XYZ file of C-alpha atoms in Angstrom:
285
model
C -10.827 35.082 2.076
C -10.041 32.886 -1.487
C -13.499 30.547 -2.004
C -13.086 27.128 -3.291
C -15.642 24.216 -3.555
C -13.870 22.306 -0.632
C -12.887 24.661 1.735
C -13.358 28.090 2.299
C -10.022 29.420 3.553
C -6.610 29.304 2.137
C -5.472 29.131 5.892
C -8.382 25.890 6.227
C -6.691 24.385 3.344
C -3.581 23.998 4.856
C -4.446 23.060 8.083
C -5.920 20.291 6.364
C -3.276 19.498 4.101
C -1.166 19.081 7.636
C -3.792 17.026 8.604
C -4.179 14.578 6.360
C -0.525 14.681 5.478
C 0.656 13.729 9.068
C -2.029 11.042 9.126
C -0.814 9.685 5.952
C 2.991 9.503 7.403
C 1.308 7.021 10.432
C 0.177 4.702 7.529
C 2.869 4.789 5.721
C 4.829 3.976 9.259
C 2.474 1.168 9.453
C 2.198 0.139 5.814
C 6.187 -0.451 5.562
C 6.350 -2.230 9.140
C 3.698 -5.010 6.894
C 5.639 -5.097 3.965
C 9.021 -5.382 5.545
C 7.529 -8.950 5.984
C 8.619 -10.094 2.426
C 12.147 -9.966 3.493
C 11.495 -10.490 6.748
C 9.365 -13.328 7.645
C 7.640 -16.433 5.333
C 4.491 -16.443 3.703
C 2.468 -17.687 6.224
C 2.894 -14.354 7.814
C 2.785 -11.911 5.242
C -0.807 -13.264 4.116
C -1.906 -13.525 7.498
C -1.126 -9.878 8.074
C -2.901 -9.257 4.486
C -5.789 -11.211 5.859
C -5.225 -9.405 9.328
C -5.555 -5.526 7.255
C -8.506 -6.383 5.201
C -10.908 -8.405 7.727
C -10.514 -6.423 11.013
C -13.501 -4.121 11.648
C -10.948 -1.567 13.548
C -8.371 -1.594 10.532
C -10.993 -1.082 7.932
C -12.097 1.945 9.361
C -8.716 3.027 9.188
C -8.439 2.035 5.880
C -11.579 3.856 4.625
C -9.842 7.383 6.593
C -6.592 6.545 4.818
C -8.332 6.371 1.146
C -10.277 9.484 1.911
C -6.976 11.429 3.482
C -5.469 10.808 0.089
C -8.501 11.981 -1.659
C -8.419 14.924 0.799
C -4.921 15.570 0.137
C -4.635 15.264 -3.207
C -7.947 17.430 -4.077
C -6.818 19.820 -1.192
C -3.470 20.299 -2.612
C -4.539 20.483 -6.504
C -6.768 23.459 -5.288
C -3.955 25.415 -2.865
C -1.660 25.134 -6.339
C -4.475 26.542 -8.158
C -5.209 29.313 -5.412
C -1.584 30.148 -5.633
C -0.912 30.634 -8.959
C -3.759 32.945 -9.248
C -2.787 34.630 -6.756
C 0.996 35.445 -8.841
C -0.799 35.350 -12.080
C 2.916 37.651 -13.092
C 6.136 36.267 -12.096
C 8.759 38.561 -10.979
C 10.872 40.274 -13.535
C 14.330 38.801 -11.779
C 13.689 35.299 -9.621
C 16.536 32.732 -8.407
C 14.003 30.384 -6.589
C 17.073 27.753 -5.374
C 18.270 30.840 -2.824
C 14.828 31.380 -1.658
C 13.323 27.973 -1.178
C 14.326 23.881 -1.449
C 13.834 22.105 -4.687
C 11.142 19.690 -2.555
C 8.855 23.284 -1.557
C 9.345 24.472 -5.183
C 7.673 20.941 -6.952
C 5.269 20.253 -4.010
C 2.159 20.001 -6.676
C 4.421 18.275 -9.534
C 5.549 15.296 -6.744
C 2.377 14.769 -5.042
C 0.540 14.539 -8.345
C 3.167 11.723 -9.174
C 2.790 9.963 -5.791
C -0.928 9.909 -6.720
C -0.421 8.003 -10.163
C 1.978 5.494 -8.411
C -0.800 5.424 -5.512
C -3.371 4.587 -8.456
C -1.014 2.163 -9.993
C -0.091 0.281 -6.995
C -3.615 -0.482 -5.698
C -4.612 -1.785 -9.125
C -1.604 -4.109 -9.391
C -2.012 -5.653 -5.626
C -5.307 -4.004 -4.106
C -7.611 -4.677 -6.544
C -6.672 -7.882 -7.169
C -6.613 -9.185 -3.807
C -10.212 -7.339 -3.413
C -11.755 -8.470 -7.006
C -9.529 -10.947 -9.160
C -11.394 -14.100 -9.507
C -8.132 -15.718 -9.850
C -6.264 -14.339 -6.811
C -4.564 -17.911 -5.376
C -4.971 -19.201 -2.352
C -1.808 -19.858 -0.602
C -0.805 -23.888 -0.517
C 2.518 -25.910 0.760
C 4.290 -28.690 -0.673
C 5.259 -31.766 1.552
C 6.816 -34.768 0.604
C 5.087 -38.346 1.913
C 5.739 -41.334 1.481
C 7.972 -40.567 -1.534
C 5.680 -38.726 -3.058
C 4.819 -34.557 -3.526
C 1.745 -33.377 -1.643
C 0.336 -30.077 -2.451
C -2.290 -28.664 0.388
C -4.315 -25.392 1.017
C -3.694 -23.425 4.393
C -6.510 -22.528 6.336
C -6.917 -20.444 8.961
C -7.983 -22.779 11.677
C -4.251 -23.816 11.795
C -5.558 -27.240 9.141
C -4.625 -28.460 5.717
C -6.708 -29.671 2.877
C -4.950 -31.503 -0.354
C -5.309 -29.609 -2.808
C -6.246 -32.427 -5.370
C -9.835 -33.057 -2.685
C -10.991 -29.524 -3.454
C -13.081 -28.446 -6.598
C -13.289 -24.652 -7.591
C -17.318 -24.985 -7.278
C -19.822 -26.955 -6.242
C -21.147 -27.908 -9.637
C -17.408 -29.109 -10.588
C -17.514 -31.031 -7.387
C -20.278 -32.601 -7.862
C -18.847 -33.880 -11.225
C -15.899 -34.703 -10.050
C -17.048 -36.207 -6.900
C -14.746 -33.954 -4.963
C -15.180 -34.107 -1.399
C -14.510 -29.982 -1.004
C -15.065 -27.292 -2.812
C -14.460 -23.565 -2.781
C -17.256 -20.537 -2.453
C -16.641 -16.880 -2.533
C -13.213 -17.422 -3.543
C -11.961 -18.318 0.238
C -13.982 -20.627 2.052
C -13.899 -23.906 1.723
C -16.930 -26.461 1.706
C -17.939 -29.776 2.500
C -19.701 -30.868 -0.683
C -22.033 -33.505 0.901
C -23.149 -31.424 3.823
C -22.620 -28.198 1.971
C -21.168 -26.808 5.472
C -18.393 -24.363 5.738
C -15.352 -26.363 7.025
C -12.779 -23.405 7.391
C -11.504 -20.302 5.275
C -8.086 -19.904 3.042
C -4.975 -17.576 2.913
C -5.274 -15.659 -0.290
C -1.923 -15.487 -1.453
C -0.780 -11.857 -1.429
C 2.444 -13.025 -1.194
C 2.823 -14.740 -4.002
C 1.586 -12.559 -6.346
C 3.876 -9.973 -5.086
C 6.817 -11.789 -5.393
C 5.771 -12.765 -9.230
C 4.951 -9.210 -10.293
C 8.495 -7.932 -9.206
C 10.106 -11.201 -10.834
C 8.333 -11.201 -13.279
C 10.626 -11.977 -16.803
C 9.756 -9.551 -18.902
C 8.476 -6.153 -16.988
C 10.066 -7.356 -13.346
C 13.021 -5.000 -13.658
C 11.076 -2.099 -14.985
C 8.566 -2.844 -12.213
C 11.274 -2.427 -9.690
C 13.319 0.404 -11.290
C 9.476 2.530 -11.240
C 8.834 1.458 -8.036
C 12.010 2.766 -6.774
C 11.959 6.145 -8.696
C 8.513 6.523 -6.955
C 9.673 6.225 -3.355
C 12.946 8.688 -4.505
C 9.738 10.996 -5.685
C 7.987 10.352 -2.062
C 11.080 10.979 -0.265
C 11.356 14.604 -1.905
C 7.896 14.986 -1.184
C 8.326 14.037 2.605
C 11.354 16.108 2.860
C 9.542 19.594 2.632
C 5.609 18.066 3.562
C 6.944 16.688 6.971
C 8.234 19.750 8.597
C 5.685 22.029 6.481
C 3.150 20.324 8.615
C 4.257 20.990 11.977
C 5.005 24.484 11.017
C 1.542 24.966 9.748
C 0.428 23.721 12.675
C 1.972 25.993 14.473
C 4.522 24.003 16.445
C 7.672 26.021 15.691
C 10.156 26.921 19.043
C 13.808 27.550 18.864
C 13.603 24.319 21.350
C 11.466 21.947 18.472
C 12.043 23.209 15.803
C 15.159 21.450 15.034
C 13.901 18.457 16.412
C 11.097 18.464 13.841
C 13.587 19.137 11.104
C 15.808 15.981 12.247
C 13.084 13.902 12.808
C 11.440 14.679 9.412
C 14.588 14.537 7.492
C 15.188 11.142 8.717
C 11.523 9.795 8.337
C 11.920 11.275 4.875
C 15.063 9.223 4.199
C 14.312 5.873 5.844
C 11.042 5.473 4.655
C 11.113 5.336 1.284
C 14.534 3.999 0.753
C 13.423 0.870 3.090
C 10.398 0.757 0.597
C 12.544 0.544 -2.031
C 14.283 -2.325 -0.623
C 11.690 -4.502 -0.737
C 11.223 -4.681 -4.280
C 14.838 -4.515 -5.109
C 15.175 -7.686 -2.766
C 12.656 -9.427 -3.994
C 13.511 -9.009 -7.732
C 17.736 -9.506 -7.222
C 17.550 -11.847 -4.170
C 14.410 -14.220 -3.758
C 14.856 -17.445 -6.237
């Protein structure tokens, strides 16, 4: 049996790899039924389904397994690659790969390592700054009274606070004499009392919609995000069905169920993905 510093088996490995790989299918089920929202719904929504993914004690546990399933299947696959190449350290004199095996089964390693950099990529643009930027907006509306443009925060208790009442601290509301202020970048304050009065949307949806339009790098934005789900889509094509088979699910009966079904999951997936950003960068003013 081939050693490695993860697993011991070549046969464990792969199990694993089906694993994590089918796991990682249900999220990304889940993760385009959320984002489908952009096109789909308002803002409201989208943020409260944001708010909804990263505050729910059931979802971040699920979150935590789906960051260490791509860990898992990244390291996991990076060390079946290695296993097989030394394995075949000398090619075969004559080979014509294309007869023998899909282009997807062939470039396994090479698309999965490029689904991790987009992975990477994509949670610094949008994860990380939801998580960590200081400057991550709340969302607000505009209304018109009395002749005149209003602009107010959303909060989750269904209310609305003017914007122009709320300070970003306490020590600028105190200045200012601001009757609100913010703390901890979402919750909102009553500066007399210092009591919470109710918490904000941060505005996931806006920054989305601004990276993808943005003027100068919105296009390329979109072109790489697309070229990334064309990349997953290969990926899917041979990973889905490799899975089941690994598993051991293979029948005359399922078999070609598996095969439709994963061909299809393969295809819809990412090209709905790719939609989105298309959409948002051709189609929302």
């Amino acid at each position: 049996m081939a050693k490695s510093a993860l697993l011991k088996s070549s046969l464990a490995k792969k199990y694993w790899m089906a694993l994590t790989g089918l796991f990682l299918c249900l999220f990304l089920a889940g993760h385009l039924a959320g984002n489908l929202q952009l096109i789909f719904s308002d803002a409201l929504h989208f943020n409260q389904y944001a708010l909804f993914m990263t505050s729910n004690p059931a979802v971040k546990i699920l979150s935590y397994l789906t960051y260490i399933s791509i860990l898992f299947h990244a390291v996991d696959g990076i060390l079946l690659t290695i296993q097989n190449i030394k394995a075949r350290p000398i090619g075969y004199a004559k080979t014509n790969p294309s007869a023998n095996s899909s282009f997807s089964s062939r470039n396994m390693a090479v698309l999965g390592t490029l689904i991790l950099v987009f992975i990477v990529t994509h949670m610094i643009s949008f994860w990380a700054v939801m998580h960590f930027d200081e400057k991550m907006p709340l969302q607000t509306i505009s209304i018109e009274a009395m002749g005149q443009k209003q602009d107010l925060y959303l909060t989750t208790n269904e209310g609305y606070i003017p914007t122009s009442q709320v300070a970003k601290n306490y020590e600028e509301a105190i200045k200012t004499g601001a009757p609100t202020y913010i703390d901890n970048r979402t919750s909102f304050f009553n500066t007399q009392a210092k009591v919470k009065l109710s918490e904000g949307y941060k505005d996931l949806h806006k920054i989305t919609i601004a990276f993808f339009k943005d003027p100068k790098y919105g296009l390329i934005y979109t072109i790489l995000y697309v070229l990334s789900m064309l990349v997953l889509a290969f990926h899917l094509l041979h990973g889905f069905q490799s899975a089941f088979q690994t598993m051991g699910l293979n029948s005359p009966k399922w078999t070609p169920i598996i095969k439709g079904f994963g061909k299809g999951f393969a295809i819809i997936v990412p090209l709905l993905f790719a939609i989105i950003p298309v959409y948002i960068h051709f189609f929302i003013k």
